[in-house]
Amino acid sequence: MMKILKRFAAFALLLPCAAISVNAVAEVATEFPARPIKLVVPFPAGGPTDLLARVVGQRMGELMRQTIVIDNKPGANTIIGASAVAKAAPDGYTLLLAIDNTLVMNQHLYSRLPYDPVKDFEPIGKVATTPLVVMTNQAGPKSMQALVDQAKTHPSTMSYGFGTFTSQLSGELLRKFLGKDVVPVSYKGSAGTTQALLSSDVAFTIDGITTAMPHFEKGTLRPLARLSAKPIPTLPKVPSLAEAGINLPDIEVWMALLAPKGTPSDVVAKLNRALTQALAAKDVQDTLLAAGLLTDPSSPEALRSFMTSESASWRKVIADSGIKID
């Protein structure tokens, strides 16, 4: 009996410690974030995705009363930054601001990737989109129909520039309509394609409007048509390709926020709430709109479903185009 009483007393002494341990875990969960959060941007500083991260990250940090630090990890078509986050601790303190290439196109362009877009990340929510437009310079065609006519009658004089895989793949789709004699020319990023167009090295480009907006305002570049069905608030008179008589898939560049796989659901929910609130702020929307970015929040579940549908759509486009990177 004495031994039983001693064991019971020892067990009783352990109970407060167990309670403290459980309470400590619960306290840590409710206190997230208890330290600064690192937001990895797989692009150099100064670009549209970097701007998006800084504007939205700052507001999310204010809402959660914690600092969000931007960590630029450019290179290898966003693979370097994405891989770093995929390998990070799943605690909510390392996040990734990815683009469509990162989560959809790369898996169909590369025979092997060091990360799996579905298995290695927890979706938090969509963040924004940037419309793609067909554009030319002041010496080029003055409408989408004029561009089509020129491509049909003088295809050997027609070339287009691209600086991202989304613009390249979009160009391949348009090229099927214009004619295979239209020559694609690769450049380094949007800055490279914009300069090539300004210098008349190419007849037209397909790109996001972020880099081009200042040139549209000055009149040095001319937008001919948008690739998405949705109107562009800052370019209300620019028609869609469908309105110009060209039927292509609805295409726009999109960005999303993700965490490493295994991040607790309550942490993901808290991050999604902060993201949604940040994107609902008018000053945030206005700042991003001026840069050609349209806020586009979603739930984690909606983002996961969107990624699946986008992957299915682009798998066929990429397979038909024959583009592969190894």
Short mmCIF file of C-alpha atoms in Angstrom, two decimals:
data_model
loop_
_atom_site.label_atom_id
_atom_site.label_comp_id
_atom_site.label_asym_id
_atom_site.label_seq_id
_atom_site.Cartn_x
_atom_site.Cartn_y
_atom_site.Cartn_z
CA MET A 1 0.00 0.00 0.00
CA MET A 2 2.82 2.36 0.91
CA LYS A 3 4.44 1.86 -2.53
CA ILE A 4 1.15 2.61 -4.27
CA LEU A 5 0.73 5.84 -2.28
CA LYS A 6 4.27 6.94 -3.15
CA ARG A 7 3.68 6.29 -6.87
CA PHE A 8 0.40 8.19 -6.72
CA ALA A 9 2.14 11.12 -5.02
CA ALA A 10 4.88 11.15 -7.68
CA PHE A 11 2.26 11.05 -10.43
CA ALA A 12 0.38 13.90 -8.77
CA LEU A 13 3.55 15.99 -8.77
CA LEU A 14 3.90 15.47 -12.54
CA LEU A 15 0.36 16.60 -13.31
CA PRO A 16 1.06 20.36 -12.89
CA CYS A 17 4.09 20.03 -15.18
CA ALA A 18 1.98 18.33 -17.83
CA ALA A 19 -0.64 21.03 -17.51
CA ILE A 20 2.03 23.71 -17.85
CA SER A 21 3.40 21.97 -20.96
CA VAL A 22 -0.03 21.77 -22.62
CA ASN A 23 -0.77 25.37 -21.69
CA ALA A 24 2.58 26.47 -23.08
CA VAL A 25 1.84 24.82 -26.44
CA ALA A 26 -1.60 26.44 -26.54
CA GLU A 27 -0.10 29.80 -25.60
CA VAL A 28 2.48 29.58 -28.40
CA ALA A 29 -0.27 28.79 -30.91
CA THR A 30 -2.48 31.68 -29.82
CA GLU A 31 0.45 34.10 -29.75
CA PHE A 32 1.48 33.56 -33.38
CA PRO A 33 3.34 35.47 -34.64
CA ALA A 34 5.70 35.85 -31.70
CA ARG A 35 8.68 36.91 -33.82
CA PRO A 36 9.32 38.45 -37.27
CA ILE A 37 8.07 36.56 -40.33
CA LYS A 38 10.27 36.10 -43.40
CA LEU A 39 8.52 36.52 -46.75
CA VAL A 40 10.59 35.06 -49.60
CA VAL A 41 10.21 36.77 -52.97
CA PRO A 42 11.76 34.72 -55.82
CA PHE A 43 12.63 37.89 -57.77
CA PRO A 44 15.14 40.73 -57.41
CA ALA A 45 14.17 43.84 -55.48
CA GLY A 46 12.39 46.54 -57.46
CA GLY A 47 10.08 44.46 -59.63
CA PRO A 48 6.28 44.19 -59.45
CA THR A 49 6.25 41.05 -57.28
CA ASP A 50 8.72 42.67 -54.89
CA LEU A 51 6.53 45.79 -54.70
CA LEU A 52 3.49 43.62 -54.01
CA ALA A 53 5.31 41.81 -51.22
CA ARG A 54 6.43 45.04 -49.56
CA VAL A 55 3.05 46.79 -49.73
CA VAL A 56 0.97 43.81 -48.61
CA GLY A 57 3.61 42.50 -46.20
CA GLN A 58 3.80 45.81 -44.38
CA ARG A 59 0.03 45.97 -43.92
CA MET A 60 -0.20 42.33 -42.82
CA GLY A 61 2.55 43.00 -40.30
CA GLU A 62 0.66 45.98 -38.90
CA LEU A 63 -2.50 43.89 -38.57
CA MET A 64 -0.66 41.04 -36.80
CA ARG A 65 1.55 43.44 -34.80
CA GLN A 66 4.70 41.81 -36.05
CA THR A 67 7.38 42.65 -38.62
CA ILE A 68 7.35 40.90 -42.00
CA VAL A 69 10.84 40.93 -43.51
CA ILE A 70 11.21 40.65 -47.30
CA ASP A 71 13.89 38.17 -48.41
CA ASN A 72 14.65 38.37 -52.15
CA LYS A 73 15.88 35.03 -53.54
CA PRO A 74 15.84 35.40 -57.34
CA GLY A 75 17.00 32.91 -59.92
CA ALA A 76 16.16 29.81 -61.98
CA ASN A 77 12.64 30.90 -62.92
CA THR A 78 11.64 31.27 -59.21
CA ILE A 79 12.91 27.77 -58.36
CA ILE A 80 15.60 28.95 -55.91
CA GLY A 81 13.20 30.90 -53.71
CA ALA A 82 10.46 28.26 -53.87
CA SER A 83 12.88 25.48 -52.92
CA ALA A 84 14.12 27.43 -49.90
CA VAL A 85 10.59 27.83 -48.55
CA ALA A 86 9.65 24.21 -49.29
CA LYS A 87 12.51 23.11 -47.02
CA ALA A 88 11.79 25.63 -44.24
CA ALA A 89 10.25 24.77 -40.88
CA PRO A 90 6.43 24.53 -41.14
CA ASP A 91 5.75 27.05 -38.39
CA GLY A 92 4.40 30.06 -40.32
CA TYR A 93 7.58 32.09 -39.97
CA THR A 94 8.78 31.50 -43.55
CA LEU A 95 6.37 32.29 -46.38
CA LEU A 96 6.56 32.40 -50.18
CA LEU A 97 5.04 34.93 -52.56
CA ALA A 98 4.82 32.78 -55.68
CA ILE A 99 3.63 33.48 -59.21
CA ASP A 100 1.83 31.26 -61.71
CA ASN A 101 5.14 29.96 -63.12
CA THR A 102 6.21 28.75 -59.67
CA LEU A 103 3.05 26.80 -58.93
CA VAL A 104 1.77 25.75 -62.35
CA MET A 105 4.01 26.11 -65.41
CA ASN A 106 7.35 24.99 -63.96
CA GLN A 107 6.16 21.45 -63.23
CA HIS A 108 5.32 21.01 -66.93
CA LEU A 109 8.38 22.85 -68.28
CA TYR A 110 11.06 20.99 -66.28
CA SER A 111 11.59 17.24 -66.24
CA ARG A 112 12.56 17.52 -62.56
CA LEU A 113 11.86 20.14 -59.90
CA PRO A 114 13.41 20.34 -56.41
CA TYR A 115 9.95 21.07 -54.99
CA ASP A 116 6.40 19.83 -55.55
CA PRO A 117 3.87 22.68 -55.95
CA VAL A 118 1.11 20.62 -54.28
CA LYS A 119 2.91 18.37 -51.79
CA ASP A 120 5.43 20.90 -50.44
CA PHE A 121 3.22 23.93 -49.70
CA GLU A 122 0.15 24.98 -47.72
CA PRO A 123 -1.88 27.53 -49.71
CA ILE A 124 -2.74 30.70 -47.77
CA GLY A 125 -4.53 32.67 -50.47
CA LYS A 126 -4.32 34.44 -53.80
CA VAL A 127 -2.94 37.96 -53.57
CA ALA A 128 -3.15 39.78 -56.89
CA THR A 129 -3.17 39.56 -60.66
CA THR A 130 -1.58 41.66 -63.36
CA PRO A 131 -3.22 41.78 -66.79
CA LEU A 132 -1.30 40.76 -69.89
CA VAL A 133 -1.63 42.94 -72.98
CA VAL A 134 -0.48 42.81 -76.58
CA MET A 135 1.40 46.05 -77.16
CA THR A 136 3.40 47.81 -79.83
CA ASN A 137 5.22 51.13 -80.20
CA GLN A 138 4.09 54.29 -81.95
CA ALA A 139 5.54 53.11 -85.26
CA GLY A 140 3.64 49.84 -85.09
CA PRO A 141 0.06 48.82 -85.91
CA LYS A 142 -2.59 51.05 -84.36
CA SER A 143 -5.08 48.27 -83.57
CA MET A 144 -5.19 44.53 -83.00
CA GLN A 145 -6.85 44.05 -86.39
CA ALA A 146 -4.03 46.01 -88.06
CA LEU A 147 -1.50 43.74 -86.33
CA VAL A 148 -3.33 40.66 -87.59
CA ASP A 149 -3.45 42.05 -91.12
CA GLN A 150 0.27 42.79 -91.10
CA ALA A 151 1.07 39.30 -89.80
CA LYS A 152 -1.04 37.71 -92.53
CA THR A 153 0.33 39.80 -95.40
CA HIS A 154 3.96 40.30 -94.35
CA PRO A 155 4.75 37.56 -91.81
CA SER A 156 8.51 37.73 -92.39
CA THR A 157 8.56 41.29 -91.00
CA MET A 158 6.74 40.29 -87.84
CA SER A 159 8.49 39.34 -84.59
CA TYR A 160 7.45 39.49 -80.97
CA GLY A 161 9.46 39.73 -77.76
CA PHE A 162 8.94 37.89 -74.49
CA GLY A 163 10.71 38.04 -71.16
CA THR A 164 8.72 35.59 -69.02
CA PHE A 165 7.40 32.10 -69.60
CA THR A 166 3.81 33.29 -69.29
CA SER A 167 4.37 35.84 -72.06
CA GLN A 168 6.22 33.24 -74.14
CA LEU A 169 3.43 30.69 -73.83
CA SER A 170 0.81 33.36 -74.51
CA GLY A 171 2.79 34.40 -77.56
CA GLU A 172 2.86 30.81 -78.81
CA LEU A 173 -0.92 30.66 -78.60
CA LEU A 174 -1.29 33.95 -80.46
CA ARG A 175 1.31 32.87 -83.00
CA LYS A 176 -0.90 29.95 -84.02
CA PHE A 177 -3.53 32.49 -85.00
CA LEU A 178 -1.14 34.97 -86.64
CA GLY A 179 0.96 32.38 -88.44
CA LYS A 180 4.04 30.30 -87.66
CA ASP A 181 6.29 32.66 -89.65
CA VAL A 182 6.00 35.22 -86.87
CA VAL A 183 9.37 35.06 -85.07
CA PRO A 184 9.60 34.83 -81.25
CA VAL A 185 12.57 36.63 -79.63
CA SER A 186 13.66 36.01 -76.04
CA TYR A 187 14.73 38.82 -73.67
CA LYS A 188 15.65 39.04 -70.02
CA GLY A 189 12.51 40.05 -68.16
CA SER A 190 9.93 42.74 -68.82
CA ALA A 191 12.55 45.49 -68.87
CA GLY A 192 14.32 43.77 -71.77
CA THR A 193 11.18 43.30 -73.85
CA THR A 194 10.03 46.86 -73.21
CA GLN A 195 13.36 48.29 -74.37
CA ALA A 196 13.32 46.06 -77.47
CA LEU A 197 9.86 47.32 -78.35
CA LEU A 198 10.82 50.95 -77.80
CA SER A 199 13.82 50.41 -80.10
CA SER A 200 11.64 48.71 -82.75
CA ASP A 201 13.69 45.53 -82.50
CA VAL A 202 10.40 43.61 -82.36
CA ALA A 203 6.96 44.41 -83.76
CA PHE A 204 5.01 43.64 -80.59
CA THR A 205 5.25 42.09 -77.14
CA ILE A 206 2.90 40.37 -74.74
CA ASP A 207 3.58 41.37 -71.16
CA GLY A 208 2.14 42.53 -67.87
CA ILE A 209 1.19 46.18 -67.71
CA THR A 210 3.33 47.04 -64.67
CA THR A 211 6.48 47.94 -66.59
CA ALA A 212 4.58 49.35 -69.57
CA MET A 213 2.15 51.68 -67.78
CA PRO A 214 4.51 54.72 -67.73
CA HIS A 215 5.08 54.28 -71.47
CA PHE A 216 1.34 54.01 -72.14
CA GLU A 217 0.84 57.27 -70.23
CA LYS A 218 3.61 59.00 -72.22
CA GLY A 219 2.34 57.59 -75.50
CA THR A 220 5.58 55.84 -76.43
CA LEU A 221 3.91 52.42 -76.30
CA ARG A 222 0.39 51.47 -77.38
CA PRO A 223 -1.75 48.69 -75.83
CA LEU A 224 -3.69 46.83 -78.52
CA ALA A 225 -5.64 44.15 -76.64
CA ARG A 226 -5.84 42.44 -73.27
CA LEU A 227 -5.59 38.65 -72.81
CA SER A 228 -8.09 38.46 -69.96
CA ALA A 229 -11.85 38.79 -70.22
CA LYS A 230 -11.96 41.22 -67.30
CA PRO A 231 -11.59 44.93 -68.21
CA ILE A 232 -8.44 46.70 -66.98
CA PRO A 233 -9.42 49.62 -64.70
CA THR A 234 -6.41 51.71 -65.73
CA LEU A 235 -6.88 50.90 -69.45
CA PRO A 236 -10.68 50.87 -69.87
CA LYS A 237 -10.63 51.39 -73.66
CA VAL A 238 -8.34 48.43 -74.42
CA PRO A 239 -10.45 45.59 -75.91
CA SER A 240 -10.09 41.90 -75.12
CA LEU A 241 -8.69 39.55 -77.75
CA ALA A 242 -12.18 38.05 -78.05
CA GLU A 243 -13.59 41.49 -78.83
CA ALA A 244 -10.92 41.75 -81.52
CA GLY A 245 -12.06 38.44 -83.01
CA ILE A 246 -9.32 36.21 -81.56
CA ASN A 247 -10.34 33.31 -79.32
CA LEU A 248 -7.59 32.37 -76.86
CA PRO A 249 -7.73 31.18 -73.24
CA ASP A 250 -8.32 33.83 -70.57
CA ILE A 251 -4.75 34.55 -69.36
CA GLU A 252 -3.34 36.80 -66.65
CA VAL A 253 -0.32 36.60 -64.35
CA TRP A 254 -1.29 35.82 -60.76
CA MET A 255 0.49 35.81 -57.41
CA ALA A 256 -0.24 33.78 -54.29
CA LEU A 257 0.96 33.41 -50.70
CA LEU A 258 2.02 29.99 -49.38
CA ALA A 259 3.67 28.36 -46.37
CA PRO A 260 5.66 25.12 -46.08
CA LYS A 261 3.62 21.91 -45.99
CA GLY A 262 2.57 20.99 -42.46
CA THR A 263 2.10 24.54 -41.21
CA PRO A 264 -0.69 24.36 -38.57
CA SER A 265 -4.17 25.14 -39.87
CA ASP A 266 -4.78 27.82 -37.23
CA VAL A 267 -1.61 29.62 -38.32
CA VAL A 268 -2.67 29.41 -41.98
CA ALA A 269 -6.11 30.77 -41.04
CA LYS A 270 -4.57 33.69 -39.14
CA LEU A 271 -2.30 34.54 -42.08
CA ASN A 272 -5.25 34.34 -44.49
CA ARG A 273 -7.31 36.72 -42.31
CA ALA A 274 -4.47 39.24 -42.22
CA LEU A 275 -3.95 38.90 -45.98
CA THR A 276 -7.65 39.37 -46.73
CA GLN A 277 -7.86 42.44 -44.49
CA ALA A 278 -4.72 43.94 -46.02
CA LEU A 279 -6.06 43.50 -49.56
CA ALA A 280 -9.40 45.05 -48.57
CA ALA A 281 -7.72 48.35 -47.57
CA LYS A 282 -8.37 51.06 -50.16
CA ASP A 283 -4.93 52.62 -49.86
CA VAL A 284 -3.34 49.23 -50.52
CA GLN A 285 -5.60 48.68 -53.53
CA ASP A 286 -4.84 52.15 -54.91
CA THR A 287 -1.07 51.72 -54.52
CA LEU A 288 -1.12 48.37 -56.28
CA LEU A 289 -3.51 49.53 -59.01
CA ALA A 290 -1.14 52.38 -59.88
CA ALA A 291 1.51 49.72 -60.48
CA GLY A 292 -0.79 47.59 -62.64
CA LEU A 293 -1.63 45.07 -59.92
CA LEU A 294 -5.23 44.11 -59.09
CA THR A 295 -5.94 42.66 -55.64
CA ASP A 296 -7.53 39.20 -55.83
CA PRO A 297 -7.93 37.56 -52.38
CA SER A 298 -9.14 33.99 -51.85
CA SER A 299 -9.41 31.29 -49.21
CA PRO A 300 -6.71 28.60 -48.90
CA GLU A 301 -9.16 26.04 -50.28
CA ALA A 302 -10.04 28.20 -53.27
CA LEU A 303 -6.35 28.71 -54.06
CA ARG A 304 -5.69 24.97 -53.93
CA SER A 305 -8.59 24.31 -56.32
CA PHE A 306 -7.45 27.13 -58.61
CA MET A 307 -3.91 25.73 -58.78
CA THR A 308 -5.31 22.33 -59.80
CA SER A 309 -7.46 23.73 -62.60
CA GLU A 310 -4.67 26.00 -63.87
CA SER A 311 -2.23 23.08 -63.93
CA ALA A 312 -4.61 21.02 -66.04
CA SER A 313 -5.10 23.89 -68.50
CA TRP A 314 -1.41 24.76 -68.90
CA ARG A 315 -0.28 21.13 -69.15
CA LYS A 316 -1.96 20.88 -72.56
CA VAL A 317 -0.78 24.33 -73.72
CA ILE A 318 2.83 23.53 -72.86
CA ALA A 319 2.67 20.06 -74.38
CA ASP A 320 1.23 21.46 -77.63
CA SER A 321 3.86 24.22 -77.75
CA GLY A 322 6.71 21.72 -77.38
CA ILE A 323 8.55 24.01 -74.96
CA LYS A 324 10.68 22.15 -72.39
CA ILE A 325 13.50 23.28 -70.09
CA ASP A 326 16.08 20.84 -68.72
#
